[in-house]
Structure formats: structure tokens, C-alpha cells
mmCIF file of N, CA, C and O in Angstrom:
data_model
loop_
_atom_site.group_PDB
_atom_site.id
_atom_site.type_symbol
_atom_site.label_atom_id
_atom_site.label_comp_id
_atom_site.label_asym_id
_atom_site.label_seq_id
_atom_site.Cartn_x
_atom_site.Cartn_y
_atom_site.Cartn_z
ATOM 1 N N MET D 240 -17.499 20.628 13.927
ATOM 2 C CA MET D 240 -17.045 19.996 12.696
ATOM 3 C C MET D 240 -17.254 18.486 12.805
ATOM 4 O O MET D 240 -16.824 17.877 13.787
ATOM 5 N N PRO D 241 -17.889 17.853 11.827
ATOM 6 C CA PRO D 241 -18.095 16.405 11.918
ATOM 7 C C PRO D 241 -16.794 15.641 11.701
ATOM 8 O O PRO D 241 -15.835 16.167 11.133
ATOM 9 N N LYS D 242 -16.821 14.413 12.178
ATOM 10 C CA LYS D 242 -15.646 13.563 11.991
ATOM 11 C C LYS D 242 -15.503 13.203 10.518
ATOM 12 O O LYS D 242 -16.491 13.120 9.799
ATOM 13 N N MET D 243 -14.269 12.980 10.106
ATOM 14 C CA MET D 243 -14.017 12.512 8.743
ATOM 15 C C MET D 243 -14.106 10.994 8.728
ATOM 16 O O MET D 243 -13.748 10.337 9.702
ATOM 17 N N LYS D 244 -14.613 10.446 7.630
ATOM 18 C CA LYS D 244 -14.698 8.994 7.521
ATOM 19 C C LYS D 244 -13.426 8.438 6.903
ATOM 20 O O LYS D 244 -12.905 8.993 5.942
ATOM 21 N N THR D 245 -12.959 7.338 7.484
ATOM 22 C CA THR D 245 -11.824 6.616 6.909
ATOM 23 C C THR D 245 -12.343 5.772 5.751
ATOM 24 O O THR D 245 -13.392 5.144 5.858
ATOM 25 N N ILE D 246 -11.616 5.772 4.654
ATOM 26 C CA ILE D 246 -11.989 4.951 3.502
ATOM 27 C C ILE D 246 -11.603 3.501 3.797
ATOM 28 O O ILE D 246 -10.430 3.202 4.030
ATOM 29 N N SER D 247 -12.603 2.607 3.782
ATOM 30 C CA SER D 247 -12.385 1.213 4.188
ATOM 31 C C SER D 247 -11.338 0.514 3.332
ATOM 32 O O SER D 247 -10.514 -0.246 3.842
ATOM 33 N N GLY D 248 -11.360 0.754 2.022
ATOM 34 C CA GLY D 248 -10.385 0.114 1.137
ATOM 35 C C GLY D 248 -8.971 0.536 1.455
ATOM 36 O O GLY D 248 -8.035 -0.253 1.353
ATOM 37 N N ALA D 249 -8.810 1.795 1.872
ATOM 38 C CA ALA D 249 -7.471 2.307 2.179
ATOM 39 C C ALA D 249 -6.959 1.747 3.496
ATOM 40 O O ALA D 249 -5.775 1.427 3.617
ATOM 41 N N LYS D 250 -7.841 1.604 4.474
ATOM 42 C CA LYS D 250 -7.355 1.108 5.766
ATOM 43 C C LYS D 250 -6.923 -0.348 5.687
ATOM 44 O O LYS D 250 -6.123 -0.800 6.489
ATOM 45 N N LYS D 251 -7.456 -1.086 4.685
ATOM 46 C CA LYS D 251 -7.034 -2.463 4.485
ATOM 47 C C LYS D 251 -5.711 -2.550 3.730
ATOM 48 O O LYS D 251 -5.013 -3.558 3.813
ATOM 49 N N ARG D 252 -5.374 -1.527 2.979
ATOM 50 C CA ARG D 252 -4.204 -1.582 2.100
ATOM 51 C C ARG D 252 -2.969 -0.868 2.637
ATOM 52 O O ARG D 252 -1.863 -1.160 2.206
ATOM 53 N N PHE D 253 -3.139 0.078 3.539
ATOM 54 C CA PHE D 253 -2.016 0.891 4.004
ATOM 55 C C PHE D 253 -1.876 0.816 5.506
ATOM 56 O O PHE D 253 -2.862 0.753 6.231
ATOM 57 N N LYS D 254 -0.611 0.838 5.973
ATOM 58 C CA LYS D 254 -0.314 0.895 7.400
ATOM 59 C C LYS D 254 0.672 2.037 7.623
ATOM 60 O O LYS D 254 1.534 2.300 6.779
ATOM 61 N N VAL D 255 0.541 2.708 8.762
ATOM 62 C CA VAL D 255 1.449 3.796 9.092
ATOM 63 C C VAL D 255 2.531 3.244 10.007
ATOM 64 O O VAL D 255 2.238 2.566 11.000
ATOM 65 N N THR D 256 3.780 3.524 9.680
ATOM 66 C CA THR D 256 4.906 3.043 10.487
ATOM 67 C C THR D 256 5.064 3.918 11.722
ATOM 68 O O THR D 256 4.402 4.947 11.860
ATOM 69 N N GLY D 257 5.953 3.524 12.591
ATOM 70 C CA GLY D 257 6.201 4.279 13.816
ATOM 71 C C GLY D 257 6.721 5.674 13.560
ATOM 72 O O GLY D 257 6.466 6.595 14.343
ATOM 73 N N THR D 258 7.448 5.858 12.468
ATOM 74 C CA THR D 258 7.984 7.180 12.138
ATOM 75 C C THR D 258 7.029 8.003 11.289
ATOM 76 O O THR D 258 7.364 9.112 10.877
ATOM 77 N N GLY D 259 5.838 7.444 10.986
ATOM 78 C CA GLY D 259 4.838 8.200 10.250
ATOM 79 C C GLY D 259 4.827 7.990 8.752
ATOM 80 O O GLY D 259 4.045 8.624 8.045
ATOM 81 N N LYS D 260 5.685 7.106 8.269
ATOM 82 C CA LYS D 260 5.669 6.814 6.837
ATOM 83 C C LYS D 260 4.542 5.818 6.547
ATOM 84 O O LYS D 260 4.082 5.121 7.451
ATOM 85 N N ILE D 261 4.116 5.741 5.288
ATOM 86 C CA ILE D 261 3.010 4.866 4.928
ATOM 87 C C ILE D 261 3.539 3.673 4.143
ATOM 88 O O ILE D 261 4.244 3.834 3.147
ATOM 89 N N LYS D 262 3.198 2.478 4.642
ATOM 90 C CA LYS D 262 3.673 1.228 4.073
ATOM 91 C C LYS D 262 2.580 0.636 3.185
ATOM 92 O O LYS D 262 1.395 0.770 3.471
ATOM 93 N N ARG D 263 2.993 -0.024 2.097
ATOM 94 C CA ARG D 263 2.041 -0.664 1.191
ATOM 95 C C ARG D 263 2.610 -1.982 0.692
ATOM 96 O O ARG D 263 3.813 -2.211 0.755
ATOM 97 N N LYS D 264 1.714 -2.840 0.204
ATOM 98 C CA LYS D 264 2.138 -4.081 -0.441
ATOM 99 C C LYS D 264 2.279 -3.839 -1.926
ATOM 100 O O LYS D 264 1.715 -2.881 -2.456
ATOM 101 N N LYS D 265 3.000 -4.713 -2.596
ATOM 102 C CA LYS D 265 3.187 -4.564 -4.038
ATOM 103 C C LYS D 265 2.058 -5.251 -4.803
ATOM 104 O O LYS D 265 1.436 -6.194 -4.301
ATOM 105 N N ALA D 266 1.822 -4.794 -6.010
ATOM 106 C CA ALA D 266 0.768 -5.350 -6.862
ATOM 107 C C ALA D 266 1.316 -6.544 -7.656
ATOM 108 O O ALA D 266 2.497 -6.883 -7.553
ATOM 109 N N PHE D 267 0.449 -7.173 -8.445
ATOM 110 C CA PHE D 267 0.787 -8.285 -9.348
ATOM 111 C C PHE D 267 1.167 -9.560 -8.605
ATOM 112 O O PHE D 267 2.013 -10.317 -9.060
ATOM 113 N N THR D 268 0.532 -9.846 -7.469
ATOM 114 C CA THR D 268 0.874 -11.059 -6.719
ATOM 115 C C THR D 268 -0.276 -12.044 -6.619
ATOM 116 O O THR D 268 -0.117 -13.097 -6.011
ATOM 117 N N SER D 269 -1.437 -11.735 -7.189
ATOM 118 C CA SER D 269 -2.611 -12.561 -6.910
ATOM 119 C C SER D 269 -2.793 -13.729 -7.871
ATOM 120 O O SER D 269 -3.184 -14.813 -7.447
ATOM 121 N N HIS D 270 -2.543 -13.557 -9.146
ATOM 122 C CA HIS D 270 -2.750 -14.656 -10.089
ATOM 123 C C HIS D 270 -1.802 -14.495 -11.272
ATOM 124 O O HIS D 270 -1.035 -13.541 -11.342
ATOM 125 N N ILE D 271 -1.844 -15.456 -12.196
ATOM 126 C CA ILE D 271 -0.905 -15.546 -13.326
ATOM 127 C C ILE D 271 0.532 -15.525 -12.808
ATOM 128 O O ILE D 271 1.377 -14.727 -13.222
ATOM 129 N N LEU D 272 0.799 -16.434 -11.866
ATOM 130 C CA LEU D 272 2.123 -16.479 -11.248
ATOM 131 C C LEU D 272 3.077 -17.436 -11.968
ATOM 132 O O LEU D 272 4.271 -17.427 -11.686
ATOM 133 N N THR D 273 2.549 -18.246 -12.889
ATOM 134 C CA THR D 273 3.403 -19.256 -13.529
ATOM 135 C C THR D 273 4.453 -18.631 -14.429
ATOM 136 O O THR D 273 5.568 -19.144 -14.524
ATOM 137 N N LYS D 274 4.127 -17.528 -15.064
ATOM 138 C CA LYS D 274 5.093 -16.903 -15.978
ATOM 139 C C LYS D 274 6.078 -15.982 -15.265
ATOM 140 O O LYS D 274 7.030 -15.528 -15.873
ATOM 141 N N LYS D 275 5.854 -15.714 -13.991
ATOM 142 C CA LYS D 275 6.753 -14.841 -13.244
ATOM 143 C C LYS D 275 7.868 -15.681 -12.636
ATOM 144 O O LYS D 275 7.635 -16.771 -12.121
ATOM 145 N N THR D 276 9.070 -15.143 -12.672
ATOM 146 C CA THR D 276 10.225 -15.882 -12.165
ATOM 147 C C THR D 276 10.168 -15.934 -10.634
ATOM 148 O O THR D 276 9.580 -15.056 -10.008
ATOM 149 N N PRO D 277 10.811 -16.937 -10.030
ATOM 150 C CA PRO D 277 10.845 -17.016 -8.570
ATOM 151 C C PRO D 277 11.448 -15.757 -7.925
ATOM 152 O O PRO D 277 10.979 -15.309 -6.882
ATOM 153 N N LYS D 278 12.460 -15.194 -8.561
ATOM 154 C CA LYS D 278 13.082 -13.985 -8.027
ATOM 155 C C LYS D 278 12.090 -12.824 -8.004
ATOM 156 O O LYS D 278 12.017 -12.069 -7.032
ATOM 157 N N ARG D 279 11.317 -12.713 -9.083
ATOM 158 C CA ARG D 279 10.329 -11.632 -9.169
ATOM 159 C C ARG D 279 9.229 -11.810 -8.119
ATOM 160 O O ARG D 279 8.845 -10.857 -7.437
ATOM 161 N N LYS D 280 8.756 -13.042 -7.956
ATOM 162 C CA LYS D 280 7.715 -13.316 -6.972
ATOM 163 C C LYS D 280 8.221 -13.078 -5.551
ATOM 164 O O LYS D 280 7.489 -12.575 -4.695
ATOM 165 N N ARG D 281 9.478 -13.422 -5.310
ATOM 166 C CA ARG D 281 10.082 -13.213 -3.991
ATOM 167 C C ARG D 281 10.177 -11.730 -3.673
ATOM 168 O O ARG D 281 9.901 -11.304 -2.551
ATOM 169 N N ASN D 282 10.558 -10.924 -4.664
ATOM 170 C CA ASN D 282 10.672 -9.484 -4.454
ATOM 171 C C ASN D 282 9.312 -8.814 -4.290
ATOM 172 O O ASN D 282 9.212 -7.775 -3.634
ATOM 173 N N LEU D 283 8.272 -9.403 -4.867
ATOM 174 C CA LEU D 283 6.927 -8.853 -4.712
ATOM 175 C C LEU D 283 6.374 -9.060 -3.307
ATOM 176 O O LEU D 283 5.448 -8.375 -2.900
ATOM 177 N N ARG D 284 6.939 -10.019 -2.564
ATOM 178 C CA ARG D 284 6.477 -10.271 -1.187
ATOM 179 C C ARG D 284 6.879 -9.156 -0.235
ATOM 180 O O ARG D 284 6.264 -8.968 0.802
ATOM 181 N N ILE D 285 7.939 -8.432 -0.563
ATOM 182 C CA ILE D 285 8.489 -7.420 0.338
ATOM 183 C C ILE D 285 7.627 -6.169 0.274
ATOM 184 O O ILE D 285 7.349 -5.634 -0.799
ATOM 185 N N ALA D 286 7.180 -5.685 1.426
ATOM 186 C CA ALA D 286 6.405 -4.444 1.477
ATOM 187 C C ALA D 286 7.328 -3.264 1.217
ATOM 188 O O ALA D 286 8.542 -3.329 1.448
ATOM 189 N N THR D 287 6.751 -2.180 0.726
ATOM 190 C CA THR D 287 7.546 -0.994 0.416
ATOM 191 C C THR D 287 6.791 0.234 0.899
ATOM 192 O O THR D 287 5.663 0.138 1.380
ATOM 193 N N LEU D 288 7.417 1.392 0.782
ATOM 194 C CA LEU D 288 6.789 2.636 1.221
ATOM 195 C C LEU D 288 6.073 3.314 0.064
ATOM 196 O O LEU D 288 6.457 3.170 -1.092
ATOM 197 N N VAL D 289 5.036 4.059 0.396
ATOM 198 C CA VAL D 289 4.308 4.842 -0.596
ATOM 199 C C VAL D 289 5.206 5.982 -1.050
ATOM 200 O O VAL D 289 5.944 6.568 -0.247
ATOM 201 N N ASP D 290 5.176 6.302 -2.334
ATOM 202 C CA ASP D 290 5.981 7.390 -2.880
ATOM 203 C C ASP D 290 5.589 8.714 -2.237
ATOM 204 O O ASP D 290 4.420 8.937 -1.906
ATOM 205 N N LYS D 291 6.565 9.600 -2.044
ATOM 206 C CA LYS D 291 6.310 10.857 -1.326
ATOM 207 C C LYS D 291 5.292 11.748 -2.023
ATOM 208 O O LYS D 291 4.613 12.541 -1.374
ATOM 209 N N THR D 292 5.132 11.601 -3.355
ATOM 210 C CA THR D 292 4.146 12.411 -4.064
ATOM 211 C C THR D 292 2.721 11.941 -3.783
ATOM 212 O O THR D 292 1.780 12.719 -3.929
ATOM 213 N N ASP D 293 2.547 10.674 -3.391
ATOM 214 C CA ASP D 293 1.221 10.133 -3.104
ATOM 215 C C ASP D 293 0.833 10.212 -1.632
ATOM 216 O O ASP D 293 -0.333 10.003 -1.289
ATOM 217 N N VAL D 294 1.774 10.521 -0.761
ATOM 218 C CA VAL D 294 1.517 10.522 0.679
ATOM 219 C C VAL D 294 0.379 11.463 1.075
ATOM 220 O O VAL D 294 -0.504 11.058 1.832
ATOM 221 N N PRO D 295 0.319 12.711 0.593
ATOM 222 C CA PRO D 295 -0.793 13.586 1.006
ATOM 223 C C PRO D 295 -2.165 13.029 0.634
ATOM 224 O O PRO D 295 -3.121 13.152 1.400
ATOM 225 N N ARG D 296 -2.248 12.383 -0.518
ATOM 226 C CA ARG D 296 -3.517 11.804 -0.961
ATOM 227 C C ARG D 296 -3.936 10.632 -0.070
ATOM 228 O O ARG D 296 -5.105 10.497 0.300
ATOM 229 N N ILE D 297 -2.974 9.789 0.307
ATOM 230 C CA ILE D 297 -3.277 8.632 1.141
ATOM 231 C C ILE D 297 -3.647 9.087 2.555
ATOM 232 O O ILE D 297 -4.519 8.523 3.182
ATOM 233 N N ARG D 298 -2.994 10.130 3.051
ATOM 234 C CA ARG D 298 -3.296 10.643 4.404
ATOM 235 C C ARG D 298 -4.744 11.126 4.508
ATOM 236 O O ARG D 298 -5.351 11.022 5.572
ATOM 237 N N LYS D 299 -5.294 11.662 3.420
ATOM 238 C CA LYS D 299 -6.697 12.074 3.438
ATOM 239 C C LYS D 299 -7.633 10.870 3.521
ATOM 240 O O LYS D 299 -8.716 10.962 4.074
ATOM 241 N N LEU D 300 -7.188 9.724 2.971
ATOM 242 C CA LEU D 300 -8.024 8.534 2.988
ATOM 243 C C LEU D 300 -8.028 7.854 4.364
ATOM 244 O O LEU D 300 -8.998 7.215 4.730
ATOM 245 N N ILE D 301 -6.913 7.977 5.092
ATOM 246 C CA ILE D 301 -6.810 7.381 6.429
ATOM 247 C C ILE D 301 -6.480 8.481 7.435
ATOM 248 O O ILE D 301 -5.365 8.545 7.950
ATOM 249 N N PRO D 302 -7.440 9.359 7.752
ATOM 250 C CA PRO D 302 -7.138 10.548 8.558
ATOM 251 C C PRO D 302 -6.740 10.261 10.002
ATOM 252 O O PRO D 302 -6.002 11.039 10.595
ATOM 253 N N TYR D 303 -7.203 9.167 10.604
ATOM 254 C CA TYR D 303 -6.926 8.921 12.023
ATOM 255 C C TYR D 303 -5.857 7.882 12.251
ATOM 256 O O TYR D 303 -5.757 7.319 13.333
ATOM 257 N N SER D 304 -5.037 7.601 11.263
ATOM 258 C CA SER D 304 -3.968 6.608 11.410
ATOM 259 C C SER D 304 -2.687 7.256 11.846
ATOM 260 O O SER D 304 -2.424 8.392 11.570
#
């Protein structure tokens, strides 16, 4: 059986934690920041976990993580 390829875009965006959960960054942080409140921008800095319904799909993209 040939090796599966890791999707390059996914390996840059997702990290697997020690317990096996998948961590992601939040969206809407790159531009048009002037209209966003400081509180909103501060909360966007915090990484969060991928929703459990999306985990199987992400695991296929990063098979060796």
C-alpha cells in the first residue's frame, strides 16, 4: 500500500495536541482590523480546538500527525 500524502495547507493550519485533539487558529485576523473592537481582536488571538464533527475530515488531511 503506498503512503498517503499529507495536505500541505492542512499541516500549516492544524496541530495535534498531546492528547490527540486538533488545534486551530481563528479566522478574521488578517486585515480590516480597524472596525473590530480590541476585545474581539484579543479573543481572536486565542487558539481553539476543531469541532468534533470536523475531526475525521481533518485527520484524513494530516494522516501522520
